[in-house]
JSON list of C-alpha atoms in Angstrom, two decimals:
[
{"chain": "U", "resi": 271, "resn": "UNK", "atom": "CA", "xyz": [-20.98, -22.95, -4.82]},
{"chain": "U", "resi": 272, "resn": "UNK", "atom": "CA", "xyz": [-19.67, -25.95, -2.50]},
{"chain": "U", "resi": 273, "resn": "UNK", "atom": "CA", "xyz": [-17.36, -28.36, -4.04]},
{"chain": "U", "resi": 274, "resn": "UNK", "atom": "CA", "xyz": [-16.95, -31.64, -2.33]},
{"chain": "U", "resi": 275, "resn": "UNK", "atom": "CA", "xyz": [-13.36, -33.11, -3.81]},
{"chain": "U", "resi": 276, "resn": "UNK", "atom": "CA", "xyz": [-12.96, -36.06, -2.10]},
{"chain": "U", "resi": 277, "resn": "UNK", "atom": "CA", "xyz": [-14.59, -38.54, -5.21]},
{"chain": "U", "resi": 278, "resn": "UNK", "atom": "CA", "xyz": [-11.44, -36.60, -6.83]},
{"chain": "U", "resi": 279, "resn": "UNK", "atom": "CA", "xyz": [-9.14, -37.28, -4.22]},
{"chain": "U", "resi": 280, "resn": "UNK", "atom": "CA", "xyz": [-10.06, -40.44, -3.92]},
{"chain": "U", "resi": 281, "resn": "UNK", "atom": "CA", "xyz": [-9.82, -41.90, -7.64]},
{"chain": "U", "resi": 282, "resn": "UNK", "atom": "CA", "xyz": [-9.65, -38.83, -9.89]},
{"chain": "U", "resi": 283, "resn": "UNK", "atom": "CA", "xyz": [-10.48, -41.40, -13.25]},
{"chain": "U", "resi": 284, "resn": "UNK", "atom": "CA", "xyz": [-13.68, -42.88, -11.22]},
{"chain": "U", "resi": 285, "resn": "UNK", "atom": "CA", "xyz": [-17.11, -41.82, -12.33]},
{"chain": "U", "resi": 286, "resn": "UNK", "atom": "CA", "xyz": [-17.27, -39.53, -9.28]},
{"chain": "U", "resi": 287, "resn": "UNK", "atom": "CA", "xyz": [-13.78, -37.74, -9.56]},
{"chain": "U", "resi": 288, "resn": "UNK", "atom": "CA", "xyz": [-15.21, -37.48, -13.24]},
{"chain": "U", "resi": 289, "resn": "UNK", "atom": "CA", "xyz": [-18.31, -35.54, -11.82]},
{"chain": "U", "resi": 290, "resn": "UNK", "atom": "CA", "xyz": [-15.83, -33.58, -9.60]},
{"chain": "U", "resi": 291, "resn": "UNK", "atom": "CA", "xyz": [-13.86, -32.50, -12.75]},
{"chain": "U", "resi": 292, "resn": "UNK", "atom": "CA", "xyz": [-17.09, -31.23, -14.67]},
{"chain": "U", "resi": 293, "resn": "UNK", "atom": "CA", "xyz": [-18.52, -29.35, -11.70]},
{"chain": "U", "resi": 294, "resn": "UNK", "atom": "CA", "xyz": [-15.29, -27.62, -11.36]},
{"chain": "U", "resi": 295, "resn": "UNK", "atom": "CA", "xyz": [-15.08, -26.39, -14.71]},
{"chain": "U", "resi": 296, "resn": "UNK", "atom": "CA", "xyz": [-18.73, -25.50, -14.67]},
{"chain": "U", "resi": 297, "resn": "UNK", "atom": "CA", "xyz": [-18.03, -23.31, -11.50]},
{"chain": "U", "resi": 298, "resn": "UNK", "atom": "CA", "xyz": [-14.90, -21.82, -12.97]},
{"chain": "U", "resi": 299, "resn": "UNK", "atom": "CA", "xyz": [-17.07, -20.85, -16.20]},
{"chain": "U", "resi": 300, "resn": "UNK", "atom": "CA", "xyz": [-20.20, -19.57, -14.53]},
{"chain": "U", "resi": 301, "resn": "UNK", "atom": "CA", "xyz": [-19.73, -18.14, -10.89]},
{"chain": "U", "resi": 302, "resn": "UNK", "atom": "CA", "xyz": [-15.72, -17.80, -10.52]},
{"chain": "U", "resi": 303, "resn": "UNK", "atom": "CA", "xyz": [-15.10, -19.57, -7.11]},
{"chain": "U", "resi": 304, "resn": "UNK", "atom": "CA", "xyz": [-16.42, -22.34, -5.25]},
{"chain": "U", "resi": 305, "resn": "UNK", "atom": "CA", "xyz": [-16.24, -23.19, -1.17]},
{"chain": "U", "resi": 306, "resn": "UNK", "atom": "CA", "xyz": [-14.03, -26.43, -1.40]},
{"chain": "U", "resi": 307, "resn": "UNK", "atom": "CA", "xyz": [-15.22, -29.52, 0.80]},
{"chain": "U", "resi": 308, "resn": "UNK", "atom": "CA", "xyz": [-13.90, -33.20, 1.14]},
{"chain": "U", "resi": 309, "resn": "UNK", "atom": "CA", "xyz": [-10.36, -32.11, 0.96]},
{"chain": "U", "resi": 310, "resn": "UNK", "atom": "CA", "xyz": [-9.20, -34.23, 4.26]},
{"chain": "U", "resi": 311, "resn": "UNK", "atom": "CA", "xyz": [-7.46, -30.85, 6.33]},
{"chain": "U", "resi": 312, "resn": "UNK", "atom": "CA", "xyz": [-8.74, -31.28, 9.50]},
{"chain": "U", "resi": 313, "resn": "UNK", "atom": "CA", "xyz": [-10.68, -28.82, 11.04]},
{"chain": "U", "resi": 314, "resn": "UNK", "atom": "CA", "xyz": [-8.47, -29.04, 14.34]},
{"chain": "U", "resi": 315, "resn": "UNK", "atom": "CA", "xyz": [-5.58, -27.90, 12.26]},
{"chain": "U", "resi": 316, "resn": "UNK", "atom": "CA", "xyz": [-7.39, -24.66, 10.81]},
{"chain": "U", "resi": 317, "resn": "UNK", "atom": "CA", "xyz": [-8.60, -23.70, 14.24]},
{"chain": "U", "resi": 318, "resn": "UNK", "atom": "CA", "xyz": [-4.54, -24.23, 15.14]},
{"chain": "U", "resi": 319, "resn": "UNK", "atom": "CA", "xyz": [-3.92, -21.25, 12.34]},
{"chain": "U", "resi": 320, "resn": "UNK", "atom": "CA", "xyz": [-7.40, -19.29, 13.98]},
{"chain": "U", "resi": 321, "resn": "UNK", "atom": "CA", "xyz": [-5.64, -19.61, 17.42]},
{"chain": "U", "resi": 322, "resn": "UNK", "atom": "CA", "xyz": [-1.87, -18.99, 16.41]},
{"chain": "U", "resi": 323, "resn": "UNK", "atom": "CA", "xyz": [-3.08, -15.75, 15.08]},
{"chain": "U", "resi": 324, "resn": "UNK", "atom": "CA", "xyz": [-5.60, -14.62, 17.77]},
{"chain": "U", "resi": 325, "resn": "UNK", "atom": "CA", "xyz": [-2.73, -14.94, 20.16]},
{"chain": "U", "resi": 326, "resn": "UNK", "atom": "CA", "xyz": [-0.36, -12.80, 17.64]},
{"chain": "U", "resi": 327, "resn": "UNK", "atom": "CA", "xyz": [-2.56, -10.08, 17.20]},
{"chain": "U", "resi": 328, "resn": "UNK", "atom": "CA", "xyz": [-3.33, -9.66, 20.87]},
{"chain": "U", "resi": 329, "resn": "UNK", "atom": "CA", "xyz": [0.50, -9.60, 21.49]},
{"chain": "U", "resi": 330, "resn": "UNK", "atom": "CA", "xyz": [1.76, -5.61, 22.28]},
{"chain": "U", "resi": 331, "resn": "UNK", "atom": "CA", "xyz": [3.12, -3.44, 19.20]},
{"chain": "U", "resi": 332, "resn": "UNK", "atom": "CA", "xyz": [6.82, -4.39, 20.06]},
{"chain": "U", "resi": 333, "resn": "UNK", "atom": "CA", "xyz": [6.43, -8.17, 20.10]},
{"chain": "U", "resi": 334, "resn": "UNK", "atom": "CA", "xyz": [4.42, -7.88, 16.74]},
{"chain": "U", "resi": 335, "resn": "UNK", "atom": "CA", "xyz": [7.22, -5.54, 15.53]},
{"chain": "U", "resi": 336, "resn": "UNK", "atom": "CA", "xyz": [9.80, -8.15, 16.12]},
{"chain": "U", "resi": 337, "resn": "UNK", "atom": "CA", "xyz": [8.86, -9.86, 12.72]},
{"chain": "U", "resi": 338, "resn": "UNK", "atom": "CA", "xyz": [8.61, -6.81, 11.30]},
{"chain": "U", "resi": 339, "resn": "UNK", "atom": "CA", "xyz": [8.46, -7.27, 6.96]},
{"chain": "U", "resi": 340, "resn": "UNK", "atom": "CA", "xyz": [10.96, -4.78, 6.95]},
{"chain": "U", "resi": 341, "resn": "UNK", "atom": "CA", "xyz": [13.33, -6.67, 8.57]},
{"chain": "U", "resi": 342, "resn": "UNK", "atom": "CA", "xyz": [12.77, -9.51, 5.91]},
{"chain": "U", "resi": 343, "resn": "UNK", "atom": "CA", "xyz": [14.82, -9.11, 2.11]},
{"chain": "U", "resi": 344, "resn": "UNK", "atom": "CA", "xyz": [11.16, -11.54, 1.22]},
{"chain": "U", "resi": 345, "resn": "UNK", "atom": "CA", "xyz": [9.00, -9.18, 2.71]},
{"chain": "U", "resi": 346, "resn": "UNK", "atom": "CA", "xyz": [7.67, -11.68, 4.67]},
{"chain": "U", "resi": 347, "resn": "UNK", "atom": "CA", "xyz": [6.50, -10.85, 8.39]},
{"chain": "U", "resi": 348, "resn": "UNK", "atom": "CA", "xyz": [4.36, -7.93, 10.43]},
{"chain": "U", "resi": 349, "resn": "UNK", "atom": "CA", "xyz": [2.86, -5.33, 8.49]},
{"chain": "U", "resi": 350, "resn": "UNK", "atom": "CA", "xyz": [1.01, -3.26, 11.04]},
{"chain": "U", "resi": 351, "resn": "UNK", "atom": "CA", "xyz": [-2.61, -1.55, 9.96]},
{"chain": "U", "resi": 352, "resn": "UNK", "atom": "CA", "xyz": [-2.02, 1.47, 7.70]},
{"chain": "U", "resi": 353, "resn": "UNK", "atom": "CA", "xyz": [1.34, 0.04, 6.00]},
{"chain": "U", "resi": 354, "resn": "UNK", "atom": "CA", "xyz": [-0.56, -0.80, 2.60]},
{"chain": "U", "resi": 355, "resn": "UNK", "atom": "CA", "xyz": [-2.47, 1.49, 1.13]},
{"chain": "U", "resi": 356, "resn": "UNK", "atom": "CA", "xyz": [-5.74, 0.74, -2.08]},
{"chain": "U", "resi": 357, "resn": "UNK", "atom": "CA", "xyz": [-6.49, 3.23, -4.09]},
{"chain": "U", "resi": 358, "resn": "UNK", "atom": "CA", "xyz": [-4.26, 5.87, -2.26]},
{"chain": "U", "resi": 359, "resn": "UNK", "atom": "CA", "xyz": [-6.25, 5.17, 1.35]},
{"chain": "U", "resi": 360, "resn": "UNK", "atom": "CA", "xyz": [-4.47, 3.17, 3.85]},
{"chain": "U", "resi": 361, "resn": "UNK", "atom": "CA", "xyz": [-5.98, -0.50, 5.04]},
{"chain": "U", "resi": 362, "resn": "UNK", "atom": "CA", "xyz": [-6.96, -0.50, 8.22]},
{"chain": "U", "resi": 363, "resn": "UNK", "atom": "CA", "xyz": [-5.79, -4.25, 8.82]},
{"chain": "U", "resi": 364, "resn": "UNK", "atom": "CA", "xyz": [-2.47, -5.53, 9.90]},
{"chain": "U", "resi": 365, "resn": "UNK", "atom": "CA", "xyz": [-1.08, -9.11, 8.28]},
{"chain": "U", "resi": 366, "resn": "UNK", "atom": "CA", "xyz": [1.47, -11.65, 8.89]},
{"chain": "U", "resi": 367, "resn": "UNK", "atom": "CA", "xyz": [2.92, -12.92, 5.26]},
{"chain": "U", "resi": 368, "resn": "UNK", "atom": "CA", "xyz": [4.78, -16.50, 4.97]},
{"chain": "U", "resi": 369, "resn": "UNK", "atom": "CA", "xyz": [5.85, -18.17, 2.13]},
{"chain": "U", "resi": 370, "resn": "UNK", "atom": "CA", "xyz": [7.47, -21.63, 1.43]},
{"chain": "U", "resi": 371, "resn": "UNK", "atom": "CA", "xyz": [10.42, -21.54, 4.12]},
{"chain": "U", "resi": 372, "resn": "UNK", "atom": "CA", "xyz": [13.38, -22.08, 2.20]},
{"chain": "U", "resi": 373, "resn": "UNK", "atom": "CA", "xyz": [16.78, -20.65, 2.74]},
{"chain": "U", "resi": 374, "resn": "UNK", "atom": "CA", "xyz": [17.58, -17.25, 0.79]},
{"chain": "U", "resi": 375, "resn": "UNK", "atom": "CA", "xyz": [18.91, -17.65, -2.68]},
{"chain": "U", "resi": 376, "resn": "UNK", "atom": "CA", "xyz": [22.28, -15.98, -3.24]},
{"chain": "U", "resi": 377, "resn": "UNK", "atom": "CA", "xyz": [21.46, -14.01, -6.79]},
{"chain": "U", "resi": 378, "resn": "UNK", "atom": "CA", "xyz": [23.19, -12.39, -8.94]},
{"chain": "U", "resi": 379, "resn": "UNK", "atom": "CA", "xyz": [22.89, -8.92, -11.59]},
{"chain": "U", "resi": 380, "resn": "UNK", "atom": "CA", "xyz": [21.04, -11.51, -13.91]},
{"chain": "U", "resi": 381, "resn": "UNK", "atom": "CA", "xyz": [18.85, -13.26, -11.84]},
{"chain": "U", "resi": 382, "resn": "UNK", "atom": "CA", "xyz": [15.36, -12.76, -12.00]},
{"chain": "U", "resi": 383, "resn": "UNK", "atom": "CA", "xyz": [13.68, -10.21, -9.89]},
{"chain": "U", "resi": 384, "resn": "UNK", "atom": "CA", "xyz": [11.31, -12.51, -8.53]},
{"chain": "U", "resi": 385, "resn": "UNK", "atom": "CA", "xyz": [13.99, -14.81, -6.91]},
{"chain": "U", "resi": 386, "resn": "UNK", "atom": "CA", "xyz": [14.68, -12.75, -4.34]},
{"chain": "U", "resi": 387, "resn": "UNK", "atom": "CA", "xyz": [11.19, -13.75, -2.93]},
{"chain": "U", "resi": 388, "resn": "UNK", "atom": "CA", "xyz": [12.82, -17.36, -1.88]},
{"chain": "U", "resi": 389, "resn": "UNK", "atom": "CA", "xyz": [13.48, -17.38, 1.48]},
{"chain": "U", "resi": 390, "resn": "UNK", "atom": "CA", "xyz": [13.02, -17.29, 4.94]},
{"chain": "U", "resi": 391, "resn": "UNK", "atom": "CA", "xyz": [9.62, -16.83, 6.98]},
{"chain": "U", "resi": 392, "resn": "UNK", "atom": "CA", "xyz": [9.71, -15.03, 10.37]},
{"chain": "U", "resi": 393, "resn": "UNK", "atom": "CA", "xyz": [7.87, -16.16, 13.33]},
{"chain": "U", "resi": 394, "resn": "UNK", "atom": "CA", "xyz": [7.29, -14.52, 16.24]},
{"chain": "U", "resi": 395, "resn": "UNK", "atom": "CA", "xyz": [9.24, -16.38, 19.33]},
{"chain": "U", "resi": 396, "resn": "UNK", "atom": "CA", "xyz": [6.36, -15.55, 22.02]},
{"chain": "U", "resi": 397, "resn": "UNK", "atom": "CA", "xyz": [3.72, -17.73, 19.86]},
{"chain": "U", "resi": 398, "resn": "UNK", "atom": "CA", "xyz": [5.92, -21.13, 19.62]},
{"chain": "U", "resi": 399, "resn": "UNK", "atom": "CA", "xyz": [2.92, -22.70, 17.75]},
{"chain": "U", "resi": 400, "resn": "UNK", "atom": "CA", "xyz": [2.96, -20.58, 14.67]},
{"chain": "U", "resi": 401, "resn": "UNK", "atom": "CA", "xyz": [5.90, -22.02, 12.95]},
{"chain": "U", "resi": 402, "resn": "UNK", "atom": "CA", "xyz": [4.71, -25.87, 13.11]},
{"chain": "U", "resi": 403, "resn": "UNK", "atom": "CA", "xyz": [1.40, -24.73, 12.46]},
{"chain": "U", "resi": 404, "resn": "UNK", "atom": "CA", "xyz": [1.76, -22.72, 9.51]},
{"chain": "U", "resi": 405, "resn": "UNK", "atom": "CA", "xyz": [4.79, -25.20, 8.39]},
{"chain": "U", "resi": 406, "resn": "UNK", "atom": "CA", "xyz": [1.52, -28.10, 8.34]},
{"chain": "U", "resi": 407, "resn": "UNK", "atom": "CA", "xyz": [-1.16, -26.14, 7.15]},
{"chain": "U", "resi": 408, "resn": "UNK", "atom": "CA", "xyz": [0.68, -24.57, 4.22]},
{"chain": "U", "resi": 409, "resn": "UNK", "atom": "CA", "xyz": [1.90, -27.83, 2.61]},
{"chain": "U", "resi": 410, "resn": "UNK", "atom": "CA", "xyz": [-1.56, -29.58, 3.11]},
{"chain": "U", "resi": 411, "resn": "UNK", "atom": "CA", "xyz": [-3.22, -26.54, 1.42]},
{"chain": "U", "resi": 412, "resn": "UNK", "atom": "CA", "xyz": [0.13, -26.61, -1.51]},
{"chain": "U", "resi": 413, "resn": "UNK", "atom": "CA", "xyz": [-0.98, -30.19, -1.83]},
{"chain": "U", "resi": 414, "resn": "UNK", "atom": "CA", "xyz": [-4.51, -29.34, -2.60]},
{"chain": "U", "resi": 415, "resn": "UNK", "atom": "CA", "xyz": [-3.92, -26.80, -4.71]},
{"chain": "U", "resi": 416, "resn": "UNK", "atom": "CA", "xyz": [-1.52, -29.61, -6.71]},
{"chain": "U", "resi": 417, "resn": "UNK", "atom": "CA", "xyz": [-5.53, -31.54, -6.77]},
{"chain": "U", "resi": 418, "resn": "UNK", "atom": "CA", "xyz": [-7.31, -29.00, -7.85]},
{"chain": "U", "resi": 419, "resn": "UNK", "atom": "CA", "xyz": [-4.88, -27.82, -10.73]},
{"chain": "U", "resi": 420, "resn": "UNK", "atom": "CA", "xyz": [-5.24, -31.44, -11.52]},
{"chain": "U", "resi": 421, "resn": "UNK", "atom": "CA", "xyz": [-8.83, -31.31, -11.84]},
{"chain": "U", "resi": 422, "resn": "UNK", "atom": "CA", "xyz": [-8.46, -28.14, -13.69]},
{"chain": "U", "resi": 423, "resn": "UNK", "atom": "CA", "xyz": [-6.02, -29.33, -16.56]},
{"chain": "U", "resi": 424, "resn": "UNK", "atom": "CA", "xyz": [-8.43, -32.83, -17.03]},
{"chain": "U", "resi": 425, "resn": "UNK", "atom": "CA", "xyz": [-11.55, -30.44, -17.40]},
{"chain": "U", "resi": 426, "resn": "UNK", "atom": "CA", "xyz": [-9.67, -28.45, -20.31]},
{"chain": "U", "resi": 427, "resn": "UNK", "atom": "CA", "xyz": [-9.26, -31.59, -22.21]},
{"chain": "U", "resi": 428, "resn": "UNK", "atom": "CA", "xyz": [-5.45, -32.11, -21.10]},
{"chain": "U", "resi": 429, "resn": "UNK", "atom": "CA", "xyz": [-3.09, -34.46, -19.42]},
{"chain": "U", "resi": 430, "resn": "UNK", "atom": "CA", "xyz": [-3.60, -34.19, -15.83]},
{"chain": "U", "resi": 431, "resn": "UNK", "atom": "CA", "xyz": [-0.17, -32.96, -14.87]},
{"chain": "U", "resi": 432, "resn": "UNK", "atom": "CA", "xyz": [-0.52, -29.87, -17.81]},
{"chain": "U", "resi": 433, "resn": "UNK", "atom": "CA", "xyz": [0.02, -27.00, -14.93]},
{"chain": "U", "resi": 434, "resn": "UNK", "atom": "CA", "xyz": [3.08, -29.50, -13.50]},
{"chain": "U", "resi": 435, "resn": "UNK", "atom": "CA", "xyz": [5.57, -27.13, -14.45]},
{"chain": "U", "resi": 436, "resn": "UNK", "atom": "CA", "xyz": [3.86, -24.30, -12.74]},
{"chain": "U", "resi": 437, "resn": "UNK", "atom": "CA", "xyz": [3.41, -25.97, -9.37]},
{"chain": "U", "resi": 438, "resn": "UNK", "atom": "CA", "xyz": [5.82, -28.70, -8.96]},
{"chain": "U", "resi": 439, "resn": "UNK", "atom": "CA", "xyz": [8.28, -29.34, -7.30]},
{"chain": "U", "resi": 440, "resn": "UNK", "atom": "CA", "xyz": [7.59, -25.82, -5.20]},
{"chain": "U", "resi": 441, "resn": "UNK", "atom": "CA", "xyz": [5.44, -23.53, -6.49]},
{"chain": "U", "resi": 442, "resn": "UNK", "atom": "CA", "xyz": [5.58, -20.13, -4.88]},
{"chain": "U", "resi": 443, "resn": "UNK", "atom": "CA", "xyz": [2.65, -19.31, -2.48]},
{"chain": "U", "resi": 444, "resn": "UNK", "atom": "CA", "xyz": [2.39, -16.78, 0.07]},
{"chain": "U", "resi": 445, "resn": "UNK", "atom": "CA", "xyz": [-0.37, -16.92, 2.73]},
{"chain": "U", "resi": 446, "resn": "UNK", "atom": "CA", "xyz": [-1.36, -13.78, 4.25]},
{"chain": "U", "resi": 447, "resn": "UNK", "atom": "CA", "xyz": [-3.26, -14.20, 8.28]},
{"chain": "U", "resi": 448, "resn": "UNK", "atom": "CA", "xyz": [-5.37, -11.34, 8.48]},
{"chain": "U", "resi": 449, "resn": "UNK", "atom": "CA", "xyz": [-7.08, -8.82, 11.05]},
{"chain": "U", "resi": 450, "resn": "UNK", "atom": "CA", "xyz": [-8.96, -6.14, 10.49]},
{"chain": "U", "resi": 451, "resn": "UNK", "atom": "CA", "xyz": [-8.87, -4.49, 13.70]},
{"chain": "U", "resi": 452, "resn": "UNK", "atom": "CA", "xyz": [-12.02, -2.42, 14.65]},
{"chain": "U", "resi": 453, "resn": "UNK", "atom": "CA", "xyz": [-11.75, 1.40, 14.40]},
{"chain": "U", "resi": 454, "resn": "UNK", "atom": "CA", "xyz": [-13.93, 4.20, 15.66]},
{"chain": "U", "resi": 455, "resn": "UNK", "atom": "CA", "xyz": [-15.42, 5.75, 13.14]},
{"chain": "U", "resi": 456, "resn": "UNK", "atom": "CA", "xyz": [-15.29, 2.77, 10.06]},
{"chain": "U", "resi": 457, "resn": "UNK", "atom": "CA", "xyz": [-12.78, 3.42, 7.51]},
{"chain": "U", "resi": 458, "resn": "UNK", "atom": "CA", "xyz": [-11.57, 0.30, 4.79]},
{"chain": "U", "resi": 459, "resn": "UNK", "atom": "CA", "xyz": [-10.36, -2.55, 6.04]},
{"chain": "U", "resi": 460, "resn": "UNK", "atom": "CA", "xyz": [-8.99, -3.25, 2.52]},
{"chain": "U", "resi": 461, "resn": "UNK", "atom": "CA", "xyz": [-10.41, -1.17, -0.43]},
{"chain": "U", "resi": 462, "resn": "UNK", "atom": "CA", "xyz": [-11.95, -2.34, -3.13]},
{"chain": "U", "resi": 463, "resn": "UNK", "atom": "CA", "xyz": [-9.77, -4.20, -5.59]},
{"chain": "U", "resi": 464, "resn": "UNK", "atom": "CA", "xyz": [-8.91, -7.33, -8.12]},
{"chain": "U", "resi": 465, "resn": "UNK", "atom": "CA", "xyz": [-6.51, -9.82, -7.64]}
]
């Protein structure tokens, strides 16, 4: 389904943020997912991200290694195709993970596992574009996630800012850039799974 937001955007109380609100819930009750329109990230700064990427993934195995997630306490960076495995096969892509760039956090014994995510992003230095790019299109995308959880909480019959505490001030995303490189023969790209 194809959700256009930007009545929601716009005036989330007027009749046609209203509509936006029911349609959501609608698509979250019936099909699951919906193709989001109207959200104001320009196209020119998603084919930035398409073109960062290309020109990571045609860089040799030593550049890409250079970000390596291994080298990151996050596990943020390079995974090359065949690190991850599905249902005991490896995936025959190869990612680049980011988070929020932050600083690391310096935990102790009874901190929470899941701290030690904070931290730092790695970008590779022979693709200068990738950090400002990502940087952009990572908050715009944060910020319309912030919309649609919005959306969400006024279409369960609760104050808009319900999910507040989950996504405010930083909630913590991670954005995986994809390629599934092609291989003689087939094999999975990624296996079959749920998120």
């Amino acid at each position: 389904s194809i959700l256009d937001v930007s009545p929601f955007l716009a005036d989330e109380n007027s009749p046609g943020g209203r509509k936006v609100v029911n349609d959501l819930l609608q698509i979250c009750r019936t099909i699951g997912f919906a193709y989001i329109v109207g959200h104001g990230i320009p196209a020119s700064l998603d084919a930035a991200v398409i073109e960062a990427s290309k020109q990571f993934f045609a860089l040799d195995d030593k550049e890409k290694q250079s970000i390596s997630n291994t080298k990151s306490r996050q596990f943020r960076g390079y995974s090359k195709a065949g690190m991850e495995y599905t249902k005991g096969k490896p995936d025959l892509r190869e990612q680049i993970d980011f988070g929020p760039d932050s600083a690391a956090l310096e935990l102790t014994p009874r901190d929470p596992a899941w701290k030690r995510l904070i931290g730092p992003n790695q970008y590779p230095a022979a693709v200068p574009t990738m950090r400002p790019t990502m940087t952009e299109w990572m908050g715009r995308m944060t910020d319309l996630s912030r919309s649609i959880m919005r959306a969400l909480a006024l279409g369960l019959e609760q104050p808009a800012d319900h999910f507040d505490y989950a996504v405010r001030p930083d909630p913590e995303v991670i954005t995986k850039i994809l390629h599934y490189p092609c291989v003689a023969g087939g094999g999975q790209g990624v296996g079959a799974h749920q998120d």
